[in-house]
XYZ file of C-alpha atoms in Angstrom:
173
model
C -23.774 -42.985 11.537
C -23.411 -39.248 9.452
C -19.779 -39.030 9.679
C -20.256 -35.473 8.735
C -22.112 -35.180 11.946
C -21.709 -37.862 14.421
C -23.512 -36.281 17.367
C -25.986 -34.839 15.015
C -26.357 -30.994 13.844
C -26.379 -28.346 16.456
C -29.993 -27.421 16.891
C -30.780 -23.664 18.350
C -33.217 -23.098 21.255
C -34.782 -20.011 21.935
C -33.916 -20.381 25.639
C -32.000 -22.875 28.008
C -32.870 -23.426 31.611
C -29.971 -22.922 34.431
C -29.295 -26.593 34.688
C -28.712 -26.986 30.736
C -26.609 -23.918 30.812
C -24.465 -25.557 33.795
C -24.423 -28.367 31.611
C -22.750 -26.642 28.632
C -20.190 -24.974 30.751
C -19.013 -28.337 31.938
C -18.891 -29.800 28.284
C -16.834 -26.501 27.247
C -14.527 -27.118 30.444
C -14.263 -30.969 29.548
C -13.604 -30.324 25.552
C -9.730 -29.740 26.051
C -9.306 -33.048 27.999
C -11.822 -34.646 25.613
C -9.543 -33.708 22.692
C -6.611 -34.611 24.137
C -7.503 -38.150 24.919
C -8.990 -38.587 21.283
C -5.528 -37.926 19.564
C -3.468 -39.613 22.414
C -1.235 -42.071 20.982
C -1.654 -41.305 17.172
C 1.104 -41.606 15.037
C 2.220 -38.914 12.654
C 0.255 -40.774 9.583
C -2.733 -41.346 11.584
C -2.973 -37.665 12.610
C -2.808 -37.232 8.674
C -5.668 -39.383 8.220
C -9.269 -37.557 7.222
C -11.975 -38.218 9.728
C -14.313 -38.829 6.446
C -13.718 -38.544 2.744
C -12.494 -35.426 1.512
C -12.934 -34.263 5.268
C -10.551 -32.462 7.650
C -7.656 -34.499 8.769
C -7.598 -35.346 12.648
C -4.612 -32.861 12.745
C -6.846 -29.991 11.188
C -9.554 -30.792 13.236
C -7.233 -30.452 16.462
C -5.703 -27.022 15.323
C -9.274 -26.168 14.147
C -10.717 -26.250 17.583
C -8.286 -23.693 19.585
C -8.772 -21.520 16.523
C -13.147 -21.447 16.310
C -12.799 -21.179 20.061
C -10.665 -18.478 20.348
C -13.329 -16.632 17.708
C -16.374 -17.713 20.101
C -14.398 -16.167 23.287
C -14.249 -13.214 21.393
C -17.428 -12.708 20.692
C -18.690 -13.485 23.602
C -16.416 -10.574 25.328
C -17.746 -8.267 22.421
C -21.266 -9.050 23.320
C -20.544 -8.632 26.832
C -18.956 -5.173 26.743
C -20.812 -3.606 23.210
C -24.112 -3.398 22.556
C -25.271 -6.011 19.743
C -21.984 -6.265 18.131
C -21.808 -7.346 14.355
C -18.870 -10.236 14.308
C -17.249 -11.479 11.325
C -16.722 -14.689 10.200
C -13.752 -16.423 8.939
C -12.865 -19.173 6.317
C -12.587 -22.157 8.129
C -11.328 -24.146 5.625
C -8.675 -21.361 4.741
C -7.496 -21.334 7.955
C -7.213 -25.094 8.312
C -4.796 -25.233 5.538
C -2.237 -22.492 6.686
C 1.132 -23.368 7.555
C 0.660 -23.179 11.247
C -1.884 -26.145 10.958
C 0.289 -28.122 8.992
C 3.718 -27.533 10.755
C 2.837 -27.059 14.367
C 2.697 -29.949 16.336
C -1.136 -30.927 17.873
C 0.398 -30.440 21.621
C 0.780 -26.701 20.810
C -2.904 -26.350 19.819
C -3.965 -28.740 22.915
C -1.958 -26.171 25.020
C -3.819 -23.419 23.675
C -7.042 -25.140 24.196
C -6.367 -25.899 27.655
C -5.382 -22.303 28.657
C -8.410 -20.718 26.440
C -11.211 -22.840 28.065
C -9.671 -21.875 31.804
C -10.710 -18.348 30.875
C -13.837 -19.305 28.875
C -14.993 -21.433 31.792
C -14.593 -19.096 34.330
C -16.208 -16.338 32.054
C -19.307 -18.470 31.560
C -19.626 -19.223 35.063
C -19.296 -15.563 36.094
C -22.719 -14.670 33.928
C -25.713 -13.387 35.044
C -29.324 -14.167 33.486
C -29.381 -10.837 31.812
C -25.806 -11.314 30.401
C -26.666 -14.858 28.885
C -29.856 -12.698 27.226
C -27.092 -10.357 25.640
C -26.598 -10.642 21.688
C -24.131 -10.483 18.889
C -25.338 -10.396 15.215
C -23.937 -13.016 13.016
C -24.044 -12.516 9.314
C -25.515 -16.042 8.438
C -27.243 -16.683 12.064
C -28.556 -13.109 12.986
C -28.675 -12.297 16.334
C -27.696 -14.850 18.548
C -28.117 -14.573 22.479
C -24.917 -15.582 24.467
C -26.771 -18.888 26.060
C -27.536 -19.811 22.431
C -23.645 -19.028 21.774
C -22.681 -20.974 24.869
C -24.949 -24.279 23.642
C -23.202 -23.901 19.949
C -19.591 -24.037 21.431
C -20.582 -26.989 24.136
C -21.737 -28.687 20.857
C -18.996 -27.713 18.465
C -16.818 -29.381 20.907
C -18.443 -32.658 21.073
C -19.067 -32.717 17.240
C -15.283 -32.323 16.376
C -14.236 -34.639 19.248
C -16.473 -37.103 17.978
C -14.983 -36.909 14.227
C -11.532 -38.236 15.968
C -13.096 -40.729 18.290
C -15.398 -42.272 15.467
C -12.405 -42.215 13.132
C -10.479 -44.194 15.859
C -13.421 -46.667 16.112
C -13.843 -47.305 12.491
C -10.041 -47.717 12.414
C -9.422 -49.887 15.289
C -6.992 -47.528 16.542
């Protein structure tokens, strides 16, 4: 298994069916509970364990998901309210080293992810096919449709939860 990509790398498709979009939305809706289950019962020492050599710690992964998904939520709202907005990336590794990641309990980010995903799921489920086709410009990926963005974030949640669950399996936690 590739420890960096335990569920495989994201593969962007040109389009998705309504059933695929519904499955992706369900995955986004379930991500907070899956992350919560993945970190449940871990000790402070286990939270500081990297999921792979030279990788982020479980704590960093748990704080990264709401950081990333807040950015994703904002990008979605921009795409829905502006004509093909240019979005900004952020320095994920630098964010993962900030004081709030080191000092704030993981539970705070779990609660943040819970609340964010309630709003995000409601918004995703409200979209029409025309709205799923709206785009934003990503500096590295180029134009992305909202349905591609949806698929990416469904994968992103699976990807990072699998970092934690695969570490737990390997370590026998």
